Coordinates of C-alpha atoms and ligand atoms in Angstrom, one line a residue:
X1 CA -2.4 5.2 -3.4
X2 CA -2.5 2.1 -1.5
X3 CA -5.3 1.3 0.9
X4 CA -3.3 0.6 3.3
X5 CA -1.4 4.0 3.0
X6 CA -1.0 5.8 6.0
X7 CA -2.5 9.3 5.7
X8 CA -2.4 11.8 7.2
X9 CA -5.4 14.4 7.5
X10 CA -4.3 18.0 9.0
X11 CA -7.1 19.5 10.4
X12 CA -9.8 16.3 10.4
X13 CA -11.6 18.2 12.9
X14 CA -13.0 21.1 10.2
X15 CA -15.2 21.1 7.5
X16 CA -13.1 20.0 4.7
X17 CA -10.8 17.8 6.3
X18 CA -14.0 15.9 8.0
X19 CA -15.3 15.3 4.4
X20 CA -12.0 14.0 3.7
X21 CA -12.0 11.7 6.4
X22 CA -15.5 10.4 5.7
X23 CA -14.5 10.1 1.7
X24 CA -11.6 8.6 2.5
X25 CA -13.2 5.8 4.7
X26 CA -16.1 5.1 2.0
X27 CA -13.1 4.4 -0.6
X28 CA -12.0 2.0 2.1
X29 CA -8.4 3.7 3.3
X30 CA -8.4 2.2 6.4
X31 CA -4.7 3.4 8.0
X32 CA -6.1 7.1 8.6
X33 CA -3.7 9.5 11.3
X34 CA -5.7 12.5 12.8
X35 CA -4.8 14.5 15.6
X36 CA -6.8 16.5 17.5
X37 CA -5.7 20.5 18.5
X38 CA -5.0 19.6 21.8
X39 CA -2.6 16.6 21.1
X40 CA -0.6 18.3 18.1
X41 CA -0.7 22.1 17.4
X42 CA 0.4 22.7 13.9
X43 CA 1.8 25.2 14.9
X44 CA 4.7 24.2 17.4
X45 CA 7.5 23.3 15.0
X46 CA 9.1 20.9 17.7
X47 CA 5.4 19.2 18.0
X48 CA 5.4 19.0 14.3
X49 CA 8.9 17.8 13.9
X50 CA 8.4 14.9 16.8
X51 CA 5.3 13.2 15.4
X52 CA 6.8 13.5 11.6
X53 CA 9.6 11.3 13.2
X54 CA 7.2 9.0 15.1
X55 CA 4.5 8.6 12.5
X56 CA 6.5 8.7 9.2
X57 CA 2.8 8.7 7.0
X58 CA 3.2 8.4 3.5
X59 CA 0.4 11.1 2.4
X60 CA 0.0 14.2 4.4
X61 CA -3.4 16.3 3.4
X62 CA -2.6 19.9 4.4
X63 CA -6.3 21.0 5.4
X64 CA -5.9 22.4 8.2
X65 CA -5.6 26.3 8.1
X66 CA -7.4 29.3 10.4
X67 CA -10.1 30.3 8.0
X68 CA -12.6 32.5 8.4
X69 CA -15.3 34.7 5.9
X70 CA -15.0 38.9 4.9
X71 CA -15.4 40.1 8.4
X72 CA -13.0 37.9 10.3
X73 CA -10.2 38.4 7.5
X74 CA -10.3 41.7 7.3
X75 CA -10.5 42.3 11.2
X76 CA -7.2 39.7 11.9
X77 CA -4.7 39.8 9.5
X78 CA -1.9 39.5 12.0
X79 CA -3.6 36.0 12.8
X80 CA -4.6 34.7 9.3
X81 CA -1.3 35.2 8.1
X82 CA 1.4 34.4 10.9
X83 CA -1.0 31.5 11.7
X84 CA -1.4 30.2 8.4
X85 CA 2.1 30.6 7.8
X86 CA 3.4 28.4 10.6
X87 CA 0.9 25.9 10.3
X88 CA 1.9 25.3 6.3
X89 CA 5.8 25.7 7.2
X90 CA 5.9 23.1 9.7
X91 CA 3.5 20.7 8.1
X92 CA 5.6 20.7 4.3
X93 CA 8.7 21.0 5.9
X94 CA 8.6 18.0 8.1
X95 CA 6.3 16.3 5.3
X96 CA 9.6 16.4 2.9
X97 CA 12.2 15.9 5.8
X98 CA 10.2 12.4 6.8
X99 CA 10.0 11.3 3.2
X100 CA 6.4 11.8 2.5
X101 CA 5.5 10.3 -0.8
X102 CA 2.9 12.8 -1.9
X103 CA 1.4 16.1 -0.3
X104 CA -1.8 17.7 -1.1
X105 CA -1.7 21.3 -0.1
X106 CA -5.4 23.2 -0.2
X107 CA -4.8 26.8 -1.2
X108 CA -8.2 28.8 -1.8
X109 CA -9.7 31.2 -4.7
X110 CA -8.7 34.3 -3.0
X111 CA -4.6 33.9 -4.0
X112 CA -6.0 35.2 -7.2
X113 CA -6.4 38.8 -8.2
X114 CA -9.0 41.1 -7.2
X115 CA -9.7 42.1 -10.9
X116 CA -9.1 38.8 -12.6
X117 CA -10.4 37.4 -15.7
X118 CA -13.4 35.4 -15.4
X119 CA -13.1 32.6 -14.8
X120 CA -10.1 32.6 -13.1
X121 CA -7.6 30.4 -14.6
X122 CA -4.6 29.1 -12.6
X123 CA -2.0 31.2 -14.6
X124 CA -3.6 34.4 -12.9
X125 CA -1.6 33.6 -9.8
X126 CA 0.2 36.7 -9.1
X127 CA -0.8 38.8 -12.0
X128 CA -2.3 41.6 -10.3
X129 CA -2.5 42.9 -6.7
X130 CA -5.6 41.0 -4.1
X131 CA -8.8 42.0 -2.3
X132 CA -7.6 43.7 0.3
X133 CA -10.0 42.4 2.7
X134 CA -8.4 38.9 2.9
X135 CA -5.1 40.1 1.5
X136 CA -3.3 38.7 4.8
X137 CA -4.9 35.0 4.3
X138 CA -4.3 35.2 0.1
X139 CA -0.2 35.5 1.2
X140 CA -0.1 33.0 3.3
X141 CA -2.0 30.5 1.2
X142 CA 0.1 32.0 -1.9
X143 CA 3.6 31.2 0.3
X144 CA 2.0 27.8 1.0
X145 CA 2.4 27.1 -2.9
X146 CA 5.3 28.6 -3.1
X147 CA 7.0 26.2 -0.9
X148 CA 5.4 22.9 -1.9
X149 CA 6.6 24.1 -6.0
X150 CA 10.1 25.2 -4.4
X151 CA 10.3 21.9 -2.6
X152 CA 8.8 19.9 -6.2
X153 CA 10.9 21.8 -8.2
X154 CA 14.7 21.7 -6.0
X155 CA 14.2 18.2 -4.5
X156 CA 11.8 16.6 -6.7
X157 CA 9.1 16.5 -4.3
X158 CA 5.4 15.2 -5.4
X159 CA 3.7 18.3 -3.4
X160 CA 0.6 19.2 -5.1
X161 CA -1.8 22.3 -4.8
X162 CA -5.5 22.4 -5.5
X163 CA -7.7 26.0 -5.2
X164 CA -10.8 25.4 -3.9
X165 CA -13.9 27.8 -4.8
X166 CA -16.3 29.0 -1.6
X167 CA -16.9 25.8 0.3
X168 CA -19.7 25.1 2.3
X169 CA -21.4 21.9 3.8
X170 CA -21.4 20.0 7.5
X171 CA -19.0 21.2 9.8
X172 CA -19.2 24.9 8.4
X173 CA -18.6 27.4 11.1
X174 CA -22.2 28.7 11.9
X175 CA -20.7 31.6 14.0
X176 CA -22.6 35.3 12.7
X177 CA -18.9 37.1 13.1
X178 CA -16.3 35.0 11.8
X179 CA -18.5 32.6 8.7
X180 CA -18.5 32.5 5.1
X181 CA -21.8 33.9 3.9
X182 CA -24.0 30.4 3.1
X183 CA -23.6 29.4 6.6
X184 CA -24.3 32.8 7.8
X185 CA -27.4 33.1 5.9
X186 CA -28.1 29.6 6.8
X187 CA -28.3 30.5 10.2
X188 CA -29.6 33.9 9.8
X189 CA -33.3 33.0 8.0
X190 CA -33.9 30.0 10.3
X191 CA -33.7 32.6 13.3
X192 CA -35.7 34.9 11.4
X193 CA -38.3 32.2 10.6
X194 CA -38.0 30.5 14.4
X195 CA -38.6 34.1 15.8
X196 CA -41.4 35.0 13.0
X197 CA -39.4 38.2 12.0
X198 CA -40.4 40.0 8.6
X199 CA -37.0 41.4 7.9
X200 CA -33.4 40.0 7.1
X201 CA -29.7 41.5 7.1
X202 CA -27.6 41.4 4.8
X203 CA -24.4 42.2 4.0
X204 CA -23.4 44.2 1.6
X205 CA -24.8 45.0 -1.8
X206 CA -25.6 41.5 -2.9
X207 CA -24.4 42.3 -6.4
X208 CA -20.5 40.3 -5.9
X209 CA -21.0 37.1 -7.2
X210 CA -19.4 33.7 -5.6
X211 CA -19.6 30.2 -6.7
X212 CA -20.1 27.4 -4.6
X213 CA -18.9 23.8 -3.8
X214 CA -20.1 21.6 -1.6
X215 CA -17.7 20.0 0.9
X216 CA -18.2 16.5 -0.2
X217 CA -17.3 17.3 -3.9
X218 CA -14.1 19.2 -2.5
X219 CA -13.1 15.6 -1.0
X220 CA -14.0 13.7 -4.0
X221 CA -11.9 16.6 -6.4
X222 CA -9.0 15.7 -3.9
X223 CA -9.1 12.2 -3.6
X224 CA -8.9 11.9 -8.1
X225 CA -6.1 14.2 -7.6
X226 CA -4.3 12.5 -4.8
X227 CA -4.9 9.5 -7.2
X228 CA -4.1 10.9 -10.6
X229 CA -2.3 14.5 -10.2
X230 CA 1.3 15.2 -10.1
X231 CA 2.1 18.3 -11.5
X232 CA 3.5 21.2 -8.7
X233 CA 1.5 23.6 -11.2
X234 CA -1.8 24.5 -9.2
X235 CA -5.3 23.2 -10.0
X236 CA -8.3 24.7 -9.6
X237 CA -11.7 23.0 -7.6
X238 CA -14.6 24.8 -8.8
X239 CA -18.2 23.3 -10.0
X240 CA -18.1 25.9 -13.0
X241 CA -20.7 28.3 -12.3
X242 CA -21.3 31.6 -9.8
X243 CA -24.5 33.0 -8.3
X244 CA -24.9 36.6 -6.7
X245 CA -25.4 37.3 -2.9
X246 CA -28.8 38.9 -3.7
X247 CA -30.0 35.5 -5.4
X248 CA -28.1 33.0 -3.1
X249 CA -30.1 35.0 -0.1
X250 CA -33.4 33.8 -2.1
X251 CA -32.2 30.5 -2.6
X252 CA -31.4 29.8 0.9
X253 CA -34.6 31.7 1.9
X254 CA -36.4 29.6 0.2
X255 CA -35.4 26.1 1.1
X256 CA -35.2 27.5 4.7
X257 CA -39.1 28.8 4.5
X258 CA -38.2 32.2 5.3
X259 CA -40.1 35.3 3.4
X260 CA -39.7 38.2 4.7
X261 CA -38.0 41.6 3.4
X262 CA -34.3 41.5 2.6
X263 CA -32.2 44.6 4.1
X264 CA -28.9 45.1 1.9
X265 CA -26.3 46.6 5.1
X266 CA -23.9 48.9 2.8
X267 CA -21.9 49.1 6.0
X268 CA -20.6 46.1 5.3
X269 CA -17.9 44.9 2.5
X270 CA -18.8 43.3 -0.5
X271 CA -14.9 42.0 -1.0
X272 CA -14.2 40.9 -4.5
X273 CA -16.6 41.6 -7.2
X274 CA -16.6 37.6 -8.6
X275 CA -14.9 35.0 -8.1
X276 CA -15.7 31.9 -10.5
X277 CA -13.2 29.6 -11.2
X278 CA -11.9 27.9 -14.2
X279 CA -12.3 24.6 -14.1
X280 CA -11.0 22.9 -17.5
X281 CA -8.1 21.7 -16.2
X282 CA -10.0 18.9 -13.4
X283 CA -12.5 18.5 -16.0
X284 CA -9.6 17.3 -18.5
X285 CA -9.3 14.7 -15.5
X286 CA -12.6 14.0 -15.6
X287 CA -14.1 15.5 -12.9
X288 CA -17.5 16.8 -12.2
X289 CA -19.6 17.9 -9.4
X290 CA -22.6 15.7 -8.2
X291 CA -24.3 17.6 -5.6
X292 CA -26.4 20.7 -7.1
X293 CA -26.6 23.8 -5.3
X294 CA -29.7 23.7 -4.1
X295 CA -29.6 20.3 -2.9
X296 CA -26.7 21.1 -1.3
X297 CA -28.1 23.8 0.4
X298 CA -31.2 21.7 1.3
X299 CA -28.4 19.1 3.0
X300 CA -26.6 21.3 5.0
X301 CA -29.7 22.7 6.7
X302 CA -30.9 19.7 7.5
X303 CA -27.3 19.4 9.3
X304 CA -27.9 22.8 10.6
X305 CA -31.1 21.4 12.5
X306 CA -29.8 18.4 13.7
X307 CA -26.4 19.6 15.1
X308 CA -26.2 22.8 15.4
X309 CA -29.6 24.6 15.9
X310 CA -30.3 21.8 19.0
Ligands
GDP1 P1 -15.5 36.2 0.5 O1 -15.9 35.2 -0.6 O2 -14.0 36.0 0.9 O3 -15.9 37.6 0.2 O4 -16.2 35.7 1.8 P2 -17.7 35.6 2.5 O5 -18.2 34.3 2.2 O6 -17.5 36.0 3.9 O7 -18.6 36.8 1.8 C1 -19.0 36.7 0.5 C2 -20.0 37.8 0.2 O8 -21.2 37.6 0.9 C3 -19.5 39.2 0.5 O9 -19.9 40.1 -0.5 C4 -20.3 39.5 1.8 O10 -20.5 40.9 2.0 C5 -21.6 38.8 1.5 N1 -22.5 38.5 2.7 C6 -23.8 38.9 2.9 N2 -24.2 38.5 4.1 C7 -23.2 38.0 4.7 C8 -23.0 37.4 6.1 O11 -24.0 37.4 6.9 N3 -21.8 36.9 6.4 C9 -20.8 36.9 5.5 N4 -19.6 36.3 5.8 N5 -20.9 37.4 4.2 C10 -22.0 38.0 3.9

């Protein structure tokens, strides 16, 4: 990629495409397109199809996507898949009708199987049927890779895919209803500590074990792919190694100052037993994480306070 490239960032408003946006500038791409919601919804095929025509970028970066943790999936499918769906449609279709150079599609770790091997490699895809409680957002984002191989593979299109692991950083949705769990905990042992309670929720058993990236490793993962990457085969973003709920509680816990009693709510899903990616083929690129969990914890907390706990 040239620096002068113009990219475009779908969904620069979220937490991964505002990573992009700010790994993107540091490298010093300085011809950046972003639209916000209320200018261009994804969604509106004529919308999509007009500023395609007027813009004609030359990367797209497909991050924009309605997204949401267990409870939020399993509670809207009709929205995480029909949204998802138009969103990706319109964004690759129009991408390969205005002669887009190279598109970077992010897919997610739940396309794979509920039961797969651990860790997941990328030839799991579609060997085995999902977790049902985000079954609706896994076809979407399994359609969405679909279509950038069908385009590759019929019209030799450079449309790439990269699976992310569990994200989390600034910009996470804080929300209690519709988050990922390290935001909701996040949130949930600073009240706790704020309000001097001695006991937590939490969800589920905390035996499923996750792994975690943070957000700015995501962008720097893309950006080496973007740069090095052209293969319509997928590729996995993962640091390597998982953690269980029970223990990620105690981590956050403790870099939030929080000890009081943790309350396991078995009225709540525990979704997917594990989910760890394998991650040989981006190190074969040679790419690593930089950010340690815990410091990565300790940074988004500190976020936490100054943006969203004011
Ligand atoms: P998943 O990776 O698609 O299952 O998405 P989540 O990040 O929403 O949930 C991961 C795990 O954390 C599940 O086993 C949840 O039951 C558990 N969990 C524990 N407490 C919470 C919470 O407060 N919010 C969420 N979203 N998950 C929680």
């Amino acid at each position: 990629m040239n620096k002068s490239d113009k990219i475009f960032v779908a969904g620069h408003r979220g937490m991964v495409g505002s990573a992009l946006i700010r790994r993107l500038e540091s490298e010093g791409f300085s011809n950046l397109l972003v639209r916000d919601r209320s200018k261009l919804d994804l969604r509106d095929e004529r919308a999509v199809t007009k500023f395609f025509a007027e813009q004609q970028p030359a990367v797209v970066i497909l991050a924009a996507a309605k997204v949401g943790g267990i409870k939020a999936n399993n509670d809207f499918p009709v929205e995480f898949l029909l949204e998802n769906l138009r969103i990706q449609n319109n964004v690759i279709h129009w991408a390969y009708e205005s002669r887009v150079r190279k598109l970077l599609f992010l897919g997610s770790s739940c396309i794979y199987p509920k039961f797969a091997p651990q860790p997941i490699p990328e030839t799991a895809l579609l060997s085995g049927p999902l977790e049902p409680t985000n079954e609706a957002y896994a076809i979407a984002k399994i359609a969405g890779i679909k279509l950038c191989q069908a385009y590759a593979r019929e019209y030799g299109a450079n449309f790439i895919s990269a699976m992310p692991t569990n994200l989390y950083g600034p910009n996470d949705n804080f929300d209690l209803e519709t988050s990922h769990v390290l935001a909701a905990l996040l949130r949930k042992a600073h009240e706790a500590k704020t309000r001097k309670d001695r006991k937590l929720i939490v969800w589920g058993s905390g035996k499923p074990r996750r792994e975690f990236l943070h957000v700015d490793d995501l962008a720097s993962a893309c950006l080496l792919l973007l740069e090095k990457y052209d293969s319509p085969e997928i590729i996995n973003v993962g640091c390597g190694e998982d953690i269980s709920i029970r223990e990620l509680t105690e981590l956050i816990c403790d870099v939030v100052g929080f000890d009081g009693e943790l309350i396991w709510d078995a009225t709540k899903p525990d979704g997917t037993p594990r989910k760890l990616l394998d991650v040989t083929k981006l190190r074969a690129l040679g790419w690593k994480q930089s950010i340690p969990l815990r410091d990565g914890i300790g940074r988004t907390y500190e976020w936490f306070l100054a943006n969203y706990a004011r």
